[in-house]
Amino acid sequence: MGQSTAVINGKEFGLAIREFADQADASVWIDRHVDHSAPIDAGQVGPTVYMAMKQIAQTRECVVMPIAGVVLVGRPEWVDATATSIGSIVQSASVWSTPKRIDVQWSEATTPNDSLSRIFDAASMNPTHRALDHDLWPAQRWKSIDPAVAIALVLAQFDLTFASPSLPKRLATEPIDVSNRYAQKYDLGAYRTKVLAVIRRKDRSSSAKTDRGLLEVTATASAHRMGIDEFFTTQAKNHRDKNRRTPVSLDTNNVSLNLLNTPAIEIFEKLASATGRACVIDSEAKRACEKMVSLEAKETSFRKLATQIAEQISDQGIIKAIWSRNSLTISAAPKVP
């Protein structure tokens, strides 16, 4: 899911999740029982998009699971139920004879029933269905999504799925049975043995076979989620270990940061840690480093960030951020009389 490093503090939970999903060109669906507007304090996240989203999700006791081109974010039980619904749909192929991918979007404060109507319109469907409970949802946009998956996502917010034979003339719903197993194909490469062991540990009744070079695993959603997390987490660890062996560039514009009322010293420490250096704060600069910083920067470098923060907390430009091979030193130059 791509490489990404950022320091995220003060941004709204839902907005931060969506920004990282956009980096991976993936649709995202967040549990409606999670506060999308809650400010987060995740600190430095990364080094991959998946790990960044996982770290942000953990600030709200949530988990992340990509499935069928959609990244689910929410309470573990909700994510597992939603994945069960989607996995069963994908496994049984489409519920109508000539499926097509659709683009769907709606504005802020749209009701669930209006969201369904937009999906039906985009898919040229008009099924009869029972009204869903009233709610007001954040703005949403899905690109090139299977209509059946889009419908399943909406229903999953109410712990419901649909009886596939009922579509496209009628939308009949039923509770999601999270104990149901579904098959999913993986291209795991060198991670195959490790991921499969995690899945089998979680679901001892799971099964696996090779299909045209891919590993096809039939298991519960929670077991699939554990296996996917093992894959992406190990991948990120290997990437991090590789970077530790390779000096981090201070001048490459590949760092994003969003801060709201964060002590400067915390930011300097995170920047130093991300580059494998120690953070040294001279005694004369300690008071200045206690100042709160609010800053948003996209695609900038570690050197520019440190300089920008130093300038923000400086009195007459006396605070300096000095990089060396082993440290980031924040010093206070003497005032010129």
mmCIF file of C-alpha atoms in Angstrom, residues 45-335:
data_model
loop_
_atom_site.group_PDB
_atom_site.id
_atom_site.type_symbol
_atom_site.label_atom_id
_atom_site.label_comp_id
_atom_site.label_asym_id
_atom_site.label_seq_id
_atom_site.Cartn_x
_atom_site.Cartn_y
_atom_site.Cartn_z
ATOM 1 C CA VAL A 45 3.255 7.354 11.506
ATOM 2 C CA GLY A 46 4.503 5.084 8.738
ATOM 3 C CA PRO A 47 6.715 4.019 7.072
ATOM 4 C CA THR A 48 3.977 2.613 4.817
ATOM 5 C CA VAL A 49 0.429 3.784 4.106
ATOM 6 C CA TYR A 50 -1.002 0.684 5.774
ATOM 7 C CA MET A 51 1.029 1.209 8.954
ATOM 8 C CA ALA A 52 0.130 4.893 9.037
ATOM 9 C CA MET A 53 -3.582 4.062 8.828
ATOM 10 C CA LYS A 54 -3.198 1.302 11.416
ATOM 11 C CA GLN A 55 -1.424 3.640 13.844
ATOM 12 C CA ILE A 56 -4.084 6.331 13.395
ATOM 13 C CA ALA A 57 -6.856 3.738 13.847
ATOM 14 C CA GLN A 58 -5.309 2.535 17.094
ATOM 15 C CA THR A 59 -5.787 5.992 18.624
ATOM 16 C CA ARG A 60 -9.553 5.210 18.583
ATOM 17 C CA GLU A 61 -9.177 1.506 19.479
ATOM 18 C CA CYS A 62 -9.911 0.586 15.862
ATOM 19 C CA VAL A 63 -8.391 -1.796 13.320
ATOM 20 C CA VAL A 64 -7.770 -1.592 9.580
ATOM 21 C CA MET A 65 -8.501 -4.193 6.916
ATOM 22 C CA PRO A 66 -8.224 -3.837 3.122
ATOM 23 C CA ILE A 67 -10.635 -6.020 1.141
ATOM 24 C CA ALA A 68 -11.981 -5.839 -2.432
ATOM 25 C CA GLY A 69 -10.348 -2.445 -3.039
ATOM 26 C CA VAL A 70 -11.861 -0.923 0.114
ATOM 27 C CA VAL A 71 -10.083 -0.150 3.385
ATOM 28 C CA LEU A 72 -12.326 -0.852 6.381
ATOM 29 C CA VAL A 73 -11.624 1.112 9.567
ATOM 30 C CA GLY A 74 -13.508 0.579 12.800
ATOM 31 C CA ARG A 75 -14.158 -1.563 15.848
ATOM 32 C CA PRO A 76 -12.700 -5.068 15.356
ATOM 33 C CA GLU A 77 -16.110 -6.762 15.538
ATOM 34 C CA TRP A 78 -17.583 -4.379 12.965
ATOM 35 C CA VAL A 79 -14.630 -4.737 10.588
ATOM 36 C CA ASP A 80 -14.863 -8.537 10.804
ATOM 37 C CA ALA A 81 -18.617 -8.500 10.160
ATOM 38 C CA THR A 82 -18.264 -6.121 7.197
ATOM 39 C CA ALA A 83 -15.412 -8.171 5.733
ATOM 40 C CA THR A 84 -17.511 -11.342 6.097
ATOM 41 C CA SER A 85 -20.302 -9.739 4.082
ATOM 42 C CA ILE A 86 -17.969 -8.456 1.357
ATOM 43 C CA GLY A 87 -15.871 -11.625 1.226
ATOM 44 C CA SER A 88 -18.949 -13.777 0.729
ATOM 45 C CA ILE A 89 -20.149 -11.496 -2.080
ATOM 46 C CA VAL A 90 -16.791 -11.502 -3.865
ATOM 47 C CA GLN A 91 -16.515 -15.273 -3.501
ATOM 48 C CA SER A 92 -19.909 -15.858 -5.109
ATOM 49 C CA ALA A 93 -19.135 -13.364 -7.910
ATOM 50 C CA SER A 94 -21.682 -10.720 -8.796
ATOM 51 C CA VAL A 95 -25.341 -11.044 -7.881
ATOM 52 C CA TRP A 96 -26.520 -10.006 -11.347
ATOM 53 C CA SER A 97 -25.500 -11.151 -14.810
ATOM 54 C CA THR A 98 -23.765 -8.061 -16.220
ATOM 55 C CA PRO A 99 -22.060 -6.248 -13.356
ATOM 56 C CA LYS A 100 -20.230 -2.996 -13.887
ATOM 57 C CA ARG A 101 -17.966 -0.859 -11.762
ATOM 58 C CA ILE A 102 -19.470 2.417 -10.638
ATOM 59 C CA ASP A 103 -18.399 5.739 -9.120
ATOM 60 C CA VAL A 104 -20.497 6.885 -6.159
ATOM 61 C CA GLN A 105 -20.361 9.992 -4.041
ATOM 62 C CA TRP A 106 -22.564 11.932 -1.695
ATOM 63 C CA SER A 107 -22.308 15.149 0.300
ATOM 64 C CA GLU A 108 -22.105 15.798 4.037
ATOM 65 C CA ALA A 109 -25.166 14.858 6.126
ATOM 66 C CA THR A 110 -26.581 12.359 3.603
ATOM 67 C CA THR A 111 -28.925 9.710 4.993
ATOM 68 C CA PRO A 112 -28.284 5.955 4.555
ATOM 69 C CA ASN A 113 -31.387 5.623 2.355
ATOM 70 C CA ASP A 114 -30.167 8.431 0.091
ATOM 71 C CA SER A 115 -26.758 6.736 -0.082
ATOM 72 C CA LEU A 116 -28.416 3.521 -1.256
ATOM 73 C CA SER A 117 -30.403 5.465 -3.839
ATOM 74 C CA ARG A 118 -27.215 6.946 -5.268
ATOM 75 C CA ILE A 119 -25.710 3.463 -5.583
ATOM 76 C CA PHE A 120 -28.870 2.151 -7.278
ATOM 77 C CA ASP A 121 -28.902 5.077 -9.712
ATOM 78 C CA ALA A 122 -25.225 4.600 -10.625
ATOM 79 C CA ALA A 123 -25.822 0.868 -11.168
ATOM 80 C CA SER A 124 -29.078 1.443 -13.105
ATOM 81 C CA MET A 125 -31.067 -0.522 -10.525
ATOM 82 C CA ASN A 126 -34.323 0.136 -8.734
ATOM 83 C CA PRO A 127 -34.889 -2.655 -6.212
ATOM 84 C CA THR A 128 -37.593 -2.516 -3.583
ATOM 85 C CA HIS A 129 -36.259 -2.527 -0.015
ATOM 86 C CA ARG A 130 -37.066 -1.712 3.579
ATOM 87 C CA ALA A 131 -35.957 1.708 4.794
ATOM 88 C CA LEU A 132 -32.814 1.834 6.905
ATOM 89 C CA ASP A 133 -32.629 3.639 10.236
ATOM 90 C CA HIS A 134 -32.180 7.386 10.006
ATOM 91 C CA ASP A 135 -28.642 8.706 10.327
ATOM 92 C CA LEU A 136 -26.523 11.518 8.884
ATOM 93 C CA TRP A 137 -23.286 10.415 7.247
ATOM 94 C CA PRO A 138 -20.088 12.270 6.285
ATOM 95 C CA ALA A 139 -19.342 12.998 2.642
ATOM 96 C CA GLN A 140 -18.126 9.923 0.779
ATOM 97 C CA ARG A 141 -16.617 9.035 -2.596
ATOM 98 C CA TRP A 142 -15.964 5.587 -4.022
ATOM 99 C CA LYS A 143 -14.210 5.130 -7.345
ATOM 100 C CA SER A 144 -14.737 2.092 -9.574
ATOM 101 C CA ILE A 145 -16.479 -0.031 -6.951
ATOM 102 C CA ASP A 146 -18.567 -3.168 -7.471
ATOM 103 C CA PRO A 147 -22.227 -2.141 -6.873
ATOM 104 C CA ALA A 148 -22.809 -5.234 -4.743
ATOM 105 C CA VAL A 149 -19.849 -4.319 -2.531
ATOM 106 C CA ALA A 150 -21.092 -0.722 -2.245
ATOM 107 C CA ILE A 151 -24.532 -1.936 -1.124
ATOM 108 C CA ALA A 152 -22.920 -4.333 1.358
ATOM 109 C CA LEU A 153 -20.890 -1.478 2.849
ATOM 110 C CA VAL A 154 -23.984 0.604 3.510
ATOM 111 C CA LEU A 155 -25.899 -2.326 5.029
ATOM 112 C CA ALA A 156 -22.925 -3.323 7.208
ATOM 113 C CA GLN A 157 -23.262 -0.069 9.138
ATOM 114 C CA PHE A 158 -26.443 -1.661 10.523
ATOM 115 C CA ASP A 159 -24.920 -5.157 10.928
ATOM 116 C CA LEU A 160 -26.884 -6.357 7.910
ATOM 117 C CA THR A 161 -26.054 -8.071 4.632
ATOM 118 C CA PHE A 162 -28.272 -9.014 1.705
ATOM 119 C CA ALA A 163 -29.561 -12.307 0.391
ATOM 120 C CA SER A 164 -27.850 -12.207 -3.007
ATOM 121 C CA PRO A 165 -30.553 -14.051 -4.999
ATOM 122 C CA SER A 166 -32.952 -11.195 -4.200
ATOM 123 C CA LEU A 167 -31.089 -8.639 -6.308
ATOM 124 C CA PRO A 168 -31.494 -6.760 -8.573
ATOM 125 C CA LYS A 169 -35.327 -6.672 -8.267
ATOM 126 C CA ARG A 170 -35.525 -6.706 -4.474
ATOM 127 C CA LEU A 171 -33.090 -5.984 -1.661
ATOM 128 C CA ALA A 172 -33.758 -8.464 1.145
ATOM 129 C CA THR A 173 -31.536 -8.090 4.203
ATOM 130 C CA GLU A 174 -30.440 -10.419 6.966
ATOM 131 C CA PRO A 175 -28.021 -10.226 9.942
ATOM 132 C CA ILE A 176 -24.354 -10.883 9.203
ATOM 133 C CA ASP A 177 -23.092 -14.215 10.503
ATOM 134 C CA VAL A 178 -19.482 -13.427 11.372
ATOM 135 C CA SER A 179 -18.697 -17.135 11.842
ATOM 136 C CA ASN A 180 -19.090 -17.726 8.084
ATOM 137 C CA ARG A 181 -15.875 -18.478 6.225
ATOM 138 C CA TYR A 182 -15.011 -17.131 2.796
ATOM 139 C CA ALA A 183 -12.192 -17.773 0.331
ATOM 140 C CA GLN A 184 -9.612 -15.156 -0.585
ATOM 141 C CA LYS A 185 -6.601 -15.380 -2.886
ATOM 142 C CA TYR A 186 -3.194 -14.035 -1.837
ATOM 143 C CA ASP A 187 0.098 -13.365 -3.592
ATOM 144 C CA LEU A 188 2.372 -13.503 -0.545
ATOM 145 C CA GLY A 189 5.770 -14.377 -1.957
ATOM 146 C CA ALA A 190 8.329 -14.929 0.806
ATOM 147 C CA TYR A 191 5.727 -14.133 3.486
ATOM 148 C CA ARG A 192 3.516 -17.107 2.623
ATOM 149 C CA THR A 193 4.532 -19.469 5.443
ATOM 150 C CA LYS A 194 4.404 -16.788 8.135
ATOM 151 C CA VAL A 195 1.018 -15.396 7.078
ATOM 152 C CA LEU A 196 -0.564 -18.827 6.734
ATOM 153 C CA ALA A 197 0.645 -19.766 10.221
ATOM 154 C CA VAL A 198 -1.053 -16.683 11.677
ATOM 155 C CA ILE A 199 -4.330 -17.476 9.889
ATOM 156 C CA ARG A 200 -4.307 -21.097 11.049
ATOM 157 C CA ARG A 201 -3.569 -20.052 14.612
ATOM 158 C CA LYS A 202 -6.640 -17.821 14.610
ATOM 159 C CA ASP A 203 -8.920 -20.239 12.739
ATOM 160 C CA ARG A 204 -7.946 -23.887 13.174
ATOM 161 C CA SER A 205 -10.668 -24.929 10.734
ATOM 162 C CA SER A 206 -9.263 -22.776 7.941
ATOM 163 C CA SER A 207 -8.022 -24.395 4.746
ATOM 164 C CA ALA A 208 -5.602 -23.419 2.005
ATOM 165 C CA LYS A 209 -4.759 -24.519 -1.514
ATOM 166 C CA THR A 210 -2.717 -23.259 -4.442
ATOM 167 C CA ASP A 211 -4.640 -21.968 -7.445
ATOM 168 C CA ARG A 212 -2.631 -20.879 -10.491
ATOM 169 C CA GLY A 213 0.280 -19.737 -8.391
ATOM 170 C CA LEU A 214 -1.822 -17.942 -5.795
ATOM 171 C CA LEU A 215 -2.623 -19.107 -2.294
ATOM 172 C CA GLU A 216 -6.380 -19.462 -1.793
ATOM 173 C CA VAL A 217 -7.335 -19.407 1.883
ATOM 174 C CA THR A 218 -10.794 -20.144 3.280
ATOM 175 C CA ALA A 219 -11.169 -18.748 6.790
ATOM 176 C CA THR A 220 -13.168 -16.443 9.027
ATOM 177 C CA ALA A 221 -12.835 -12.691 8.527
ATOM 178 C CA SER A 222 -10.922 -12.266 11.784
ATOM 179 C CA ALA A 223 -8.342 -14.834 10.625
ATOM 180 C CA HIS A 224 -8.023 -13.132 7.235
ATOM 181 C CA ARG A 225 -7.581 -9.795 9.028
ATOM 182 C CA MET A 226 -4.802 -11.209 11.225
ATOM 183 C CA GLY A 227 -3.040 -12.666 8.196
ATOM 184 C CA ILE A 228 -3.282 -9.432 6.204
ATOM 185 C CA ASP A 229 -1.967 -7.473 9.171
ATOM 186 C CA GLU A 230 0.953 -9.892 9.539
ATOM 187 C CA PHE A 231 1.817 -9.432 5.848
ATOM 188 C CA PHE A 232 1.764 -5.628 5.841
ATOM 189 C CA THR A 233 3.368 -5.249 9.280
ATOM 190 C CA THR A 234 6.271 -7.571 8.421
ATOM 191 C CA GLN A 235 6.669 -5.826 5.077
ATOM 192 C CA ALA A 236 6.870 -2.452 6.841
ATOM 193 C CA LYS A 237 9.383 -3.790 9.383
ATOM 194 C CA ASN A 238 11.623 -5.048 6.592
ATOM 195 C CA HIS A 239 11.343 -1.660 4.902
ATOM 196 C CA ARG A 240 12.263 0.095 8.165
ATOM 197 C CA ASP A 241 15.228 -2.221 8.755
ATOM 198 C CA LYS A 242 16.450 -1.562 5.221
ATOM 199 C CA ASN A 243 16.225 2.174 5.771
ATOM 200 C CA ARG A 244 18.240 1.876 8.981
ATOM 201 C CA ARG A 245 21.036 0.410 6.924
ATOM 202 C CA THR A 246 20.661 3.222 4.377
ATOM 203 C CA PRO A 247 21.229 6.813 5.581
ATOM 204 C CA VAL A 248 17.994 8.819 5.548
ATOM 205 C CA SER A 249 18.127 11.810 3.224
ATOM 206 C CA LEU A 250 17.556 15.091 5.027
ATOM 207 C CA ASP A 251 16.784 16.959 1.805
ATOM 208 C CA THR A 252 14.326 14.704 -0.029
ATOM 209 C CA ASN A 253 10.800 16.145 -0.122
ATOM 210 C CA ASN A 254 8.949 13.046 1.073
ATOM 211 C CA VAL A 255 7.692 14.043 4.535
ATOM 212 C CA SER A 256 4.219 15.372 5.447
ATOM 213 C CA LEU A 257 3.220 16.782 8.800
ATOM 214 C CA ASN A 258 0.114 18.209 10.450
ATOM 215 C CA LEU A 259 0.424 19.706 13.936
ATOM 216 C CA LEU A 260 -1.910 21.503 16.288
ATOM 217 C CA ASN A 261 -0.586 22.907 19.568
ATOM 218 C CA THR A 262 2.279 20.424 19.907
ATOM 219 C CA PRO A 263 5.403 21.179 21.980
ATOM 220 C CA ALA A 264 8.324 21.872 19.658
ATOM 221 C CA ILE A 265 10.580 19.548 21.642
ATOM 222 C CA GLU A 266 8.298 16.588 20.834
ATOM 223 C CA ILE A 267 8.508 17.355 17.121
ATOM 224 C CA PHE A 268 12.283 17.703 17.123
ATOM 225 C CA GLU A 269 12.578 14.361 18.938
ATOM 226 C CA LYS A 270 10.348 12.640 16.372
ATOM 227 C CA LEU A 271 12.242 14.132 13.423
ATOM 228 C CA ALA A 272 15.546 13.016 14.922
ATOM 229 C CA SER A 273 14.208 9.515 15.600
ATOM 230 C CA ALA A 274 12.830 9.190 12.064
ATOM 231 C CA THR A 275 16.300 9.898 10.654
ATOM 232 C CA GLY A 276 18.127 7.607 13.068
ATOM 233 C CA ARG A 277 19.706 10.445 15.032
ATOM 234 C CA ALA A 278 19.782 11.605 18.629
ATOM 235 C CA CYS A 279 17.990 14.816 19.569
ATOM 236 C CA VAL A 280 20.115 17.265 21.568
ATOM 237 C CA ILE A 281 18.498 20.362 23.074
ATOM 238 C CA ASP A 282 20.995 22.927 24.382
ATOM 239 C CA SER A 283 20.107 24.335 27.802
ATOM 240 C CA GLU A 284 19.712 27.848 26.354
ATOM 241 C CA ALA A 285 17.103 26.544 23.875
ATOM 242 C CA LYS A 286 14.983 24.452 26.249
ATOM 243 C CA ARG A 287 12.494 27.199 27.130
ATOM 244 C CA ALA A 288 11.889 28.021 23.475
ATOM 245 C CA CYS A 289 11.395 24.314 22.685
ATOM 246 C CA GLU A 290 8.532 24.174 25.193
ATOM 247 C CA LYS A 291 6.494 26.505 22.966
ATOM 248 C CA MET A 292 3.451 25.085 21.183
ATOM 249 C CA VAL A 293 3.650 24.727 17.406
ATOM 250 C CA SER A 294 0.844 24.536 14.836
ATOM 251 C CA LEU A 295 1.976 23.682 11.344
ATOM 252 C CA GLU A 296 0.895 21.869 8.182
ATOM 253 C CA ALA A 297 3.475 20.841 5.607
ATOM 254 C CA LYS A 298 3.195 18.509 2.625
ATOM 255 C CA GLU A 299 5.990 16.848 0.681
ATOM 256 C CA THR A 300 8.831 18.652 2.403
ATOM 257 C CA SER A 301 12.197 17.528 3.804
ATOM 258 C CA PHE A 302 13.397 16.817 7.334
ATOM 259 C CA ARG A 303 15.886 19.692 7.107
ATOM 260 C CA LYS A 304 13.258 22.212 5.977
ATOM 261 C CA LEU A 305 10.810 21.047 8.659
ATOM 262 C CA ALA A 306 13.309 21.417 11.465
ATOM 263 C CA THR A 307 14.301 24.877 10.226
ATOM 264 C CA GLN A 308 10.675 25.958 9.870
ATOM 265 C CA ILE A 309 9.829 24.857 13.423
ATOM 266 C CA ALA A 310 12.962 26.515 14.797
ATOM 267 C CA GLU A 311 11.965 29.759 13.111
ATOM 268 C CA GLN A 312 8.456 29.531 14.551
ATOM 269 C CA ILE A 313 9.699 29.292 18.146
ATOM 270 C CA SER A 314 12.593 31.701 17.728
ATOM 271 C CA ASP A 315 12.946 35.080 19.355
ATOM 272 C CA GLN A 316 14.705 37.279 16.797
ATOM 273 C CA GLY A 317 15.871 34.187 14.938
ATOM 274 C CA ILE A 318 18.214 32.869 17.605
ATOM 275 C CA ILE A 319 16.993 29.217 17.616
ATOM 276 C CA LYS A 320 18.858 27.038 15.138
ATOM 277 C CA ALA A 321 18.338 23.422 14.021
ATOM 278 C CA ILE A 322 21.748 21.914 13.268
ATOM 279 C CA TRP A 323 22.044 18.473 11.676
ATOM 280 C CA SER A 324 25.097 16.279 11.958
ATOM 281 C CA ARG A 325 25.776 12.670 11.075
ATOM 282 C CA ASN A 326 24.540 11.411 14.450
ATOM 283 C CA SER A 327 22.324 14.132 15.889
ATOM 284 C CA LEU A 328 19.850 16.958 15.499
ATOM 285 C CA THR A 329 20.972 19.761 17.806
ATOM 286 C CA ILE A 330 18.693 22.655 18.735
ATOM 287 C CA SER A 331 20.751 25.568 19.897
ATOM 288 C CA ALA A 332 20.243 29.202 20.812
ATOM 289 C CA ALA A 333 22.649 31.621 19.154
ATOM 290 C CA PRO A 334 23.639 34.618 21.263
ATOM 291 C CA LYS A 335 21.568 37.742 20.673
#
